[in-house]
Amino acid sequence: EDQVTQSPEALRLQEGESSSLNCSYTVSGLRGLFWYRQDPGKGPEFLFTLYSAGEEKEKERLKATLTKKESFLHITAPKPEDSATYLCAVILPTGNQFYFGTGTSLTVIP
Amino acid sequence: NAGVMQNPRHLVRRRGQEARLRCSPMKGHSHVYWYRQLPEEGLKFMVYLQKENIIDESGMPKERFSAEFPKEGPSILRIQQVVRGDSAAYFCASSPVLAAGNTIYFGEGSWLTVV
């Protein structure tokens, strides 16, 4: 069964304390892996798309990487404004659906 | 605002009433997706539409829920005879072409509360 699992469920970091969020998937024939950020009461905001193992994307303090089984979202020297829920999604083989994990809730403490 | 527009942002309905949620895709986008997010749960796919066509409705409940995307006007998600369990955030997303390999962009959501 296609599945996306994100860990940890919640993460508290001190400002400046770097860490990584994990997204493991079991979808066969991956057609794309996506990272989104969601703030409370808001819609998901697109961050990155990764298509093949070994690919990396960066944006400010965030860096996303992809292997054949999982993706990592690395957060370097986070700031309180990075606090949000980070969602990972994959495209199912039909191409019609994005399948989302349940997210990692990140809190960065000043 | 060139983003995905959803309205209403918040909607309160009594049990048994109808709820209509509207979504206008980003300019130039002809594909619309509806997702539902329950408290403490992830986003769940409901339906994928193109103009005047339902492409994939495998995530839609069999009863009371329907969606359309007419040639003119916004996409509408309609929930008839709402029940407490329908209380959730409903998100619309759009893309210019088929989702496969392409990013979908979300609106700010419509929060439905059934009392």
PDB file of C-alpha atoms in Angstrom:
ATOM      1  CA  GLU A   1       0.000   0.000   0.000  1.00  0.00           C
ATOM      2  CA  ASP A   2       1.274   3.428  -0.899  1.00  0.00           C
ATOM      3  CA  GLN A   3       2.361   5.243   2.193  1.00  0.00           C
ATOM      4  CA  VAL A   4       4.130   8.390   3.319  1.00  0.00           C
ATOM      5  CA  THR A   5       5.442   8.575   6.872  1.00  0.00           C
ATOM      6  CA  GLN A   6       6.884  11.687   8.435  1.00  0.00           C
ATOM      7  CA  SER A   7       8.999  11.850  11.569  1.00  0.00           C
ATOM      8  CA  PRO A   8       9.184  13.167  14.142  1.00  0.00           C
ATOM      9  CA  GLU A   9       5.562  14.218  14.671  1.00  0.00           C
ATOM     10  CA  ALA A  10       6.731  17.244  16.613  1.00  0.00           C
ATOM     11  CA  LEU A  11      10.102  18.911  17.052  1.00  0.00           C
ATOM     12  CA  ARG A  12      11.168  21.727  19.355  1.00  0.00           C
ATOM     13  CA  LEU A  13      14.425  23.490  18.579  1.00  0.00           C
ATOM     14  CA  GLN A  14      16.286  26.369  20.105  1.00  0.00           C
ATOM     15  CA  GLU A  15      16.915  29.207  17.712  1.00  0.00           C
ATOM     16  CA  GLY A  16      20.079  28.368  15.795  1.00  0.00           C
ATOM     17  CA  GLU A  17      19.890  24.630  16.525  1.00  0.00           C
ATOM     18  CA  SER A  18      20.019  22.813  13.179  1.00  0.00           C
ATOM     19  CA  SER A  19      18.063  19.596  12.604  1.00  0.00           C
ATOM     20  CA  SER A  20      16.396  17.418   9.958  1.00  0.00           C
ATOM     21  CA  LEU A  21      12.868  16.256   9.266  1.00  0.00           C
ATOM     22  CA  ASN A  22      12.291  12.876   7.645  1.00  0.00           C
ATOM     23  CA  CYS A  23       9.793  11.708   5.040  1.00  0.00           C
ATOM     24  CA  SER A  24       9.872   8.033   4.087  1.00  0.00           C
ATOM     25  CA  TYR A  25       7.709   6.675   1.280  1.00  0.00           C
ATOM     26  CA  THR A  26       6.766   3.336  -0.195  1.00  0.00           C
ATOM     27  CA  VAL A  27       5.233   4.520  -3.457  1.00  0.00           C
ATOM     28  CA  SER A  28       6.579   2.560  -6.399  1.00  0.00           C
ATOM     29  CA  GLY A  29       7.622   4.507  -9.427  1.00  0.00           C
ATOM     30  CA  LEU A  30       7.996   7.877  -7.732  1.00  0.00           C
ATOM     31  CA  ARG A  31       6.916  10.719 -10.004  1.00  0.00           C
ATOM     32  CA  GLY A  32       7.693  13.548  -7.641  1.00  0.00           C
ATOM     33  CA  LEU A  33       8.138  14.333  -3.957  1.00  0.00           C
ATOM     34  CA  PHE A  34       6.985  17.667  -2.623  1.00  0.00           C
ATOM     35  CA  TRP A  35       7.552  19.643   0.548  1.00  0.00           C
ATOM     36  CA  TYR A  36       5.048  22.191   1.793  1.00  0.00           C
ATOM     37  CA  ARG A  37       4.920  24.465   4.817  1.00  0.00           C
ATOM     38  CA  GLN A  38       1.605  25.069   6.588  1.00  0.00           C
ATOM     39  CA  ASP A  39       0.976  27.762   9.173  1.00  0.00           C
ATOM     40  CA  PRO A  40      -2.027  27.520  11.523  1.00  0.00           C
ATOM     41  CA  GLY A  41      -5.235  28.549   9.787  1.00  0.00           C
ATOM     42  CA  LYS A  42      -3.540  28.754   6.399  1.00  0.00           C
ATOM     43  CA  GLY A  43      -3.208  26.644   3.294  1.00  0.00           C
ATOM     44  CA  PRO A  44      -0.048  24.672   2.490  1.00  0.00           C
ATOM     45  CA  GLU A  45       2.680  26.776   0.907  1.00  0.00           C
ATOM     46  CA  PHE A  46       4.879  25.109  -1.688  1.00  0.00           C
ATOM     47  CA  LEU A  47       8.570  24.777  -0.840  1.00  0.00           C
ATOM     48  CA  PHE A  48      10.326  22.175  -3.022  1.00  0.00           C
ATOM     49  CA  THR A  49       9.855  19.510  -5.669  1.00  0.00           C
ATOM     50  CA  LEU A  50      12.299  16.597  -5.991  1.00  0.00           C
ATOM     51  CA  TYR A  51      12.130  14.078  -8.814  1.00  0.00           C
ATOM     52  CA  SER A  52      15.082  11.687  -8.584  1.00  0.00           C
ATOM     53  CA  ALA A  53      17.391  10.151  -6.002  1.00  0.00           C
ATOM     54  CA  GLY A  54      20.393  12.330  -5.304  1.00  0.00           C
ATOM     55  CA  GLU A  55      18.568  15.552  -6.097  1.00  0.00           C
ATOM     56  CA  GLU A  56      18.882  18.484  -3.697  1.00  0.00           C
ATOM     57  CA  LYS A  57      17.097  21.828  -3.497  1.00  0.00           C
ATOM     58  CA  GLU A  58      17.820  24.810  -1.235  1.00  0.00           C
ATOM     59  CA  LYS A  59      15.916  27.873  -0.147  1.00  0.00           C
ATOM     60  CA  GLU A  60      17.233  30.162   2.566  1.00  0.00           C
ATOM     61  CA  ARG A  61      17.700  27.993   5.681  1.00  0.00           C
ATOM     62  CA  LEU A  62      16.013  24.951   4.159  1.00  0.00           C
ATOM     63  CA  LYS A  63      17.537  22.169   2.107  1.00  0.00           C
ATOM     64  CA  ALA A  64      15.642  19.178   0.765  1.00  0.00           C
ATOM     65  CA  THR A  65      17.302  15.931  -0.306  1.00  0.00           C
ATOM     66  CA  LEU A  66      15.956  12.724  -1.837  1.00  0.00           C
ATOM     67  CA  THR A  67      17.027   9.086  -1.773  1.00  0.00           C
ATOM     68  CA  LYS A  68      15.231   6.048  -3.190  1.00  0.00           C
ATOM     69  CA  LYS A  69      13.294   5.534   0.036  1.00  0.00           C
ATOM     70  CA  GLU A  70      13.154   8.853   1.835  1.00  0.00           C
ATOM     71  CA  SER A  71      13.561  12.587   1.785  1.00  0.00           C
ATOM     72  CA  PHE A  72      15.048  14.907   4.368  1.00  0.00           C
ATOM     73  CA  LEU A  73      14.308  18.537   5.022  1.00  0.00           C
ATOM     74  CA  HIS A  74      17.349  20.045   6.685  1.00  0.00           C
ATOM     75  CA  ILE A  75      16.884  23.245   8.643  1.00  0.00           C
ATOM     76  CA  THR A  76      20.072  25.192   9.298  1.00  0.00           C
ATOM     77  CA  ALA A  77      20.190  27.736  12.133  1.00  0.00           C
ATOM     78  CA  PRO A  78      16.389  27.992  12.370  1.00  0.00           C
ATOM     79  CA  LYS A  79      14.599  31.133  13.463  1.00  0.00           C
ATOM     80  CA  PRO A  80      11.257  31.435  15.285  1.00  0.00           C
ATOM     81  CA  GLU A  81       9.568  32.358  11.996  1.00  0.00           C
ATOM     82  CA  ASP A  82      10.406  28.871  10.710  1.00  0.00           C
ATOM     83  CA  SER A  83       7.876  27.474  13.191  1.00  0.00           C
ATOM     84  CA  ALA A  84       5.169  25.697  11.181  1.00  0.00           C
ATOM     85  CA  THR A  85       3.988  22.259  10.142  1.00  0.00           C
ATOM     86  CA  TYR A  86       6.047  20.802   7.311  1.00  0.00           C
ATOM     87  CA  LEU A  87       4.214  18.453   4.982  1.00  0.00           C
ATOM     88  CA  CYS A  88       5.645  15.915   2.590  1.00  0.00           C
ATOM     89  CA  ALA A  89       3.683  14.577  -0.386  1.00  0.00           C
ATOM     90  CA  VAL A  90       4.228  12.185  -3.262  1.00  0.00           C
ATOM     91  CA  ILE A  91       2.379  11.832  -6.547  1.00  0.00           C
ATOM     92  CA  LEU A  92       0.644   8.481  -6.833  1.00  0.00           C
ATOM     93  CA  PRO A  93       1.354   6.430  -9.983  1.00  0.00           C
ATOM     94  CA  THR A  94      -2.001   7.433 -11.491  1.00  0.00           C
ATOM     95  CA  GLY A  95      -0.693  10.973 -11.596  1.00  0.00           C
ATOM     96  CA  ASN A  96      -3.983  12.355 -10.321  1.00  0.00           C
ATOM     97  CA  GLN A  97      -3.343  12.569  -6.609  1.00  0.00           C
ATOM     98  CA  PHE A  98      -0.857  13.972  -4.184  1.00  0.00           C
ATOM     99  CA  TYR A  99      -0.619  11.686  -1.133  1.00  0.00           C
ATOM    100  CA  PHE A 100       0.330  13.608   1.999  1.00  0.00           C
ATOM    101  CA  GLY A 101       2.037  12.593   5.199  1.00  0.00           C
ATOM    102  CA  THR A 102       0.640  13.856   8.500  1.00  0.00           C
ATOM    103  CA  GLY A 103       3.403  16.413   8.880  1.00  0.00           C
ATOM    104  CA  THR A 104       6.044  17.467  11.381  1.00  0.00           C
ATOM    105  CA  SER A 105       5.118  20.316  13.689  1.00  0.00           C
ATOM    106  CA  LEU A 106       8.234  22.436  14.192  1.00  0.00           C
ATOM    107  CA  THR A 107       8.565  24.950  17.005  1.00  0.00           C
ATOM    108  CA  VAL A 108      11.637  27.160  17.163  1.00  0.00           C
ATOM    109  CA  ILE A 109      12.145  28.789  20.546  1.00  0.00           C
ATOM    110  CA  PRO A 110      13.891  32.182  20.718  1.00  0.00           C
TER     111      PRO A 110
ATOM    112  CA  ASN B   1      -4.336  38.384  -5.995  1.00  0.00           C
ATOM    113  CA  ALA B   2      -3.099  35.802  -8.464  1.00  0.00           C
ATOM    114  CA  GLY B   3      -3.345  32.905  -6.028  1.00  0.00           C
ATOM    115  CA  VAL B   4      -5.983  30.244  -5.536  1.00  0.00           C
ATOM    116  CA  MET B   5      -9.055  31.920  -4.071  1.00  0.00           C
ATOM    117  CA  GLN B   6     -11.442  30.109  -1.782  1.00  0.00           C
ATOM    118  CA  ASN B   7     -14.638  31.326  -0.190  1.00  0.00           C
ATOM    119  CA  PRO B   8     -16.081  31.433   2.267  1.00  0.00           C
ATOM    120  CA  ARG B   9     -13.101  31.186   4.613  1.00  0.00           C
ATOM    121  CA  HIS B  10     -15.336  30.139   7.476  1.00  0.00           C
ATOM    122  CA  LEU B  11     -18.772  28.586   7.282  1.00  0.00           C
ATOM    123  CA  VAL B  12     -21.099  27.431  10.043  1.00  0.00           C
ATOM    124  CA  ARG B  13     -23.968  25.105   9.204  1.00  0.00           C
ATOM    125  CA  ARG B  14     -26.542  23.270  11.284  1.00  0.00           C
ATOM    126  CA  ARG B  15     -26.890  19.549  10.863  1.00  0.00           C
ATOM    127  CA  GLY B  16     -28.971  18.756   7.796  1.00  0.00           C
ATOM    128  CA  GLN B  17     -28.165  21.976   5.923  1.00  0.00           C
ATOM    129  CA  GLU B  18     -26.152  22.282   2.734  1.00  0.00           C
ATOM    130  CA  ALA B  19     -22.643  23.698   2.451  1.00  0.00           C
ATOM    131  CA  ARG B  20     -21.213  25.132  -0.760  1.00  0.00           C
ATOM    132  CA  LEU B  21     -17.522  25.881  -0.989  1.00  0.00           C
ATOM    133  CA  ARG B  22     -16.083  27.804  -3.917  1.00  0.00           C
ATOM    134  CA  CYS B  23     -12.660  27.793  -5.495  1.00  0.00           C
ATOM    135  CA  SER B  24     -11.213  29.963  -8.235  1.00  0.00           C
ATOM    136  CA  PRO B  25      -7.912  28.533  -9.512  1.00  0.00           C
ATOM    137  CA  MET B  26      -4.798  30.533 -10.210  1.00  0.00           C
ATOM    138  CA  LYS B  27      -4.847  32.424 -13.479  1.00  0.00           C
ATOM    139  CA  GLY B  28      -3.928  30.104 -16.313  1.00  0.00           C
ATOM    140  CA  HIS B  29      -4.681  26.942 -14.309  1.00  0.00           C
ATOM    141  CA  SER B  30      -7.334  24.584 -15.624  1.00  0.00           C
ATOM    142  CA  HIS B  31      -6.982  21.726 -13.121  1.00  0.00           C
ATOM    143  CA  VAL B  32      -8.559  21.841  -9.676  1.00  0.00           C
ATOM    144  CA  TYR B  33      -8.182  19.489  -6.720  1.00  0.00           C
ATOM    145  CA  TRP B  34     -10.101  19.351  -3.459  1.00  0.00           C
ATOM    146  CA  TYR B  35      -8.564  18.068  -0.241  1.00  0.00           C
ATOM    147  CA  ARG B  36      -9.993  17.706   3.255  1.00  0.00           C
ATOM    148  CA  GLN B  37      -8.025  18.116   6.455  1.00  0.00           C
ATOM    149  CA  LEU B  38      -9.476  16.822   9.691  1.00  0.00           C
ATOM    150  CA  PRO B  39      -8.040  17.911  13.050  1.00  0.00           C
ATOM    151  CA  GLU B  40      -4.822  16.034  13.809  1.00  0.00           C
ATOM    152  CA  GLU B  41      -4.934  14.296  10.426  1.00  0.00           C
ATOM    153  CA  GLY B  42      -3.212  14.836   7.119  1.00  0.00           C
ATOM    154  CA  LEU B  43      -4.611  16.213   3.911  1.00  0.00           C
ATOM    155  CA  LYS B  44      -6.847  13.669   2.198  1.00  0.00           C
ATOM    156  CA  PHE B  45      -7.540  13.765  -1.527  1.00  0.00           C
ATOM    157  CA  MET B  46     -11.181  14.098  -2.486  1.00  0.00           C
ATOM    158  CA  VAL B  47     -11.556  14.923  -6.171  1.00  0.00           C
ATOM    159  CA  TYR B  48      -9.692  16.129  -9.242  1.00  0.00           C
ATOM    160  CA  LEU B  49     -11.472  18.136 -11.932  1.00  0.00           C
ATOM    161  CA  GLN B  50     -10.815  19.849 -15.189  1.00  0.00           C
ATOM    162  CA  LYS B  51     -13.232  22.287 -16.789  1.00  0.00           C
ATOM    163  CA  GLU B  52     -16.561  20.454 -17.180  1.00  0.00           C
ATOM    164  CA  ASN B  53     -14.994  17.082 -16.325  1.00  0.00           C
ATOM    165  CA  ILE B  54     -14.482  15.035 -13.177  1.00  0.00           C
ATOM    166  CA  ILE B  55     -11.226  13.175 -13.729  1.00  0.00           C
ATOM    167  CA  ASP B  56     -10.810  11.329 -10.413  1.00  0.00           C
ATOM    168  CA  GLU B  57     -13.351  11.273  -7.596  1.00  0.00           C
ATOM    169  CA  SER B  58     -11.961   8.240  -5.797  1.00  0.00           C
ATOM    170  CA  GLY B  59     -11.608  10.181  -2.549  1.00  0.00           C
ATOM    171  CA  MET B  60     -15.145  11.523  -2.439  1.00  0.00           C
ATOM    172  CA  PRO B  61     -17.614  10.015   0.023  1.00  0.00           C
ATOM    173  CA  LYS B  62     -20.267   8.092  -1.918  1.00  0.00           C
ATOM    174  CA  GLU B  63     -23.174  10.095  -0.568  1.00  0.00           C
ATOM    175  CA  ARG B  64     -23.918  13.764   0.075  1.00  0.00           C
ATOM    176  CA  PHE B  65     -20.726  15.091  -1.551  1.00  0.00           C
ATOM    177  CA  SER B  66     -20.442  16.403  -5.108  1.00  0.00           C
ATOM    178  CA  ALA B  67     -18.088  18.656  -7.034  1.00  0.00           C
ATOM    179  CA  GLU B  68     -18.183  20.541 -10.278  1.00  0.00           C
ATOM    180  CA  PHE B  69     -15.968  22.830 -12.306  1.00  0.00           C
ATOM    181  CA  PRO B  70     -18.130  24.525 -14.939  1.00  0.00           C
ATOM    182  CA  LYS B  71     -16.928  26.130 -18.123  1.00  0.00           C
ATOM    183  CA  GLU B  72     -17.467  29.527 -16.549  1.00  0.00           C
ATOM    184  CA  GLY B  73     -17.067  30.346 -12.887  1.00  0.00           C
ATOM    185  CA  PRO B  74     -15.438  28.723  -9.885  1.00  0.00           C
ATOM    186  CA  SER B  75     -15.254  25.095  -8.885  1.00  0.00           C
ATOM    187  CA  ILE B  76     -17.816  24.187  -6.247  1.00  0.00           C
ATOM    188  CA  LEU B  77     -17.685  21.495  -3.591  1.00  0.00           C
ATOM    189  CA  ARG B  78     -21.194  20.789  -2.343  1.00  0.00           C
ATOM    190  CA  ILE B  79     -22.038  18.906   0.829  1.00  0.00           C
ATOM    191  CA  GLN B  80     -25.678  18.068   1.342  1.00  0.00           C
ATOM    192  CA  GLN B  81     -27.308  17.296   4.684  1.00  0.00           C
ATOM    193  CA  VAL B  82     -24.145  18.045   6.640  1.00  0.00           C
ATOM    194  CA  VAL B  83     -23.288  16.060   9.762  1.00  0.00           C
ATOM    195  CA  ARG B  84     -20.882  16.855  12.621  1.00  0.00           C
ATOM    196  CA  GLY B  85     -18.239  14.629  11.068  1.00  0.00           C
ATOM    197  CA  ASP B  86     -18.080  16.926   8.037  1.00  0.00           C
ATOM    198  CA  SER B  87     -16.500  19.636  10.186  1.00  0.00           C
ATOM    199  CA  ALA B  88     -13.054  20.122   8.699  1.00  0.00           C
ATOM    200  CA  ALA B  89     -10.873  22.402   6.637  1.00  0.00           C
ATOM    201  CA  TYR B  90     -11.425  22.004   2.904  1.00  0.00           C
ATOM    202  CA  PHE B  91      -8.565  23.042   0.664  1.00  0.00           C
ATOM    203  CA  CYS B  92      -8.612  23.656  -3.042  1.00  0.00           C
ATOM    204  CA  ALA B  93      -5.479  23.462  -5.154  1.00  0.00           C
ATOM    205  CA  SER B  94      -4.792  24.120  -8.810  1.00  0.00           C
ATOM    206  CA  SER B  95      -2.205  23.345 -11.452  1.00  0.00           C
ATOM    207  CA  PRO B  96      -1.763  24.365 -15.072  1.00  0.00           C
ATOM    208  CA  VAL B  97      -1.663  20.809 -16.364  1.00  0.00           C
ATOM    209  CA  LEU B  98      -1.994  17.285 -15.053  1.00  0.00           C
ATOM    210  CA  ALA B  99      -0.610  16.916 -11.533  1.00  0.00           C
ATOM    211  CA  ALA B 100       1.947  14.313 -12.519  1.00  0.00           C
ATOM    212  CA  GLY B 101       5.301  15.975 -12.129  1.00  0.00           C
ATOM    213  CA  ASN B 102       3.789  19.389 -11.624  1.00  0.00           C
ATOM    214  CA  THR B 103       3.331  21.333  -8.449  1.00  0.00           C
ATOM    215  CA  ILE B 104      -0.156  22.064  -7.171  1.00  0.00           C
ATOM    216  CA  TYR B 105      -0.774  25.345  -5.365  1.00  0.00           C
ATOM    217  CA  PHE B 106      -3.210  25.612  -2.506  1.00  0.00           C
ATOM    218  CA  GLY B 107      -5.698  28.214  -1.434  1.00  0.00           C
ATOM    219  CA  GLU B 108      -6.145  29.354   2.146  1.00  0.00           C
ATOM    220  CA  GLY B 109      -8.941  26.896   2.815  1.00  0.00           C
ATOM    221  CA  SER B 110     -12.573  26.934   3.878  1.00  0.00           C
ATOM    222  CA  TRP B 111     -13.258  25.958   7.480  1.00  0.00           C
ATOM    223  CA  LEU B 112     -16.613  24.233   7.867  1.00  0.00           C
ATOM    224  CA  THR B 113     -18.149  23.886  11.301  1.00  0.00           C
ATOM    225  CA  VAL B 114     -21.315  21.840  11.692  1.00  0.00           C
ATOM    226  CA  VAL B 115     -23.310  22.565  14.851  1.00  0.00           C
TER     227      VAL B 115
END
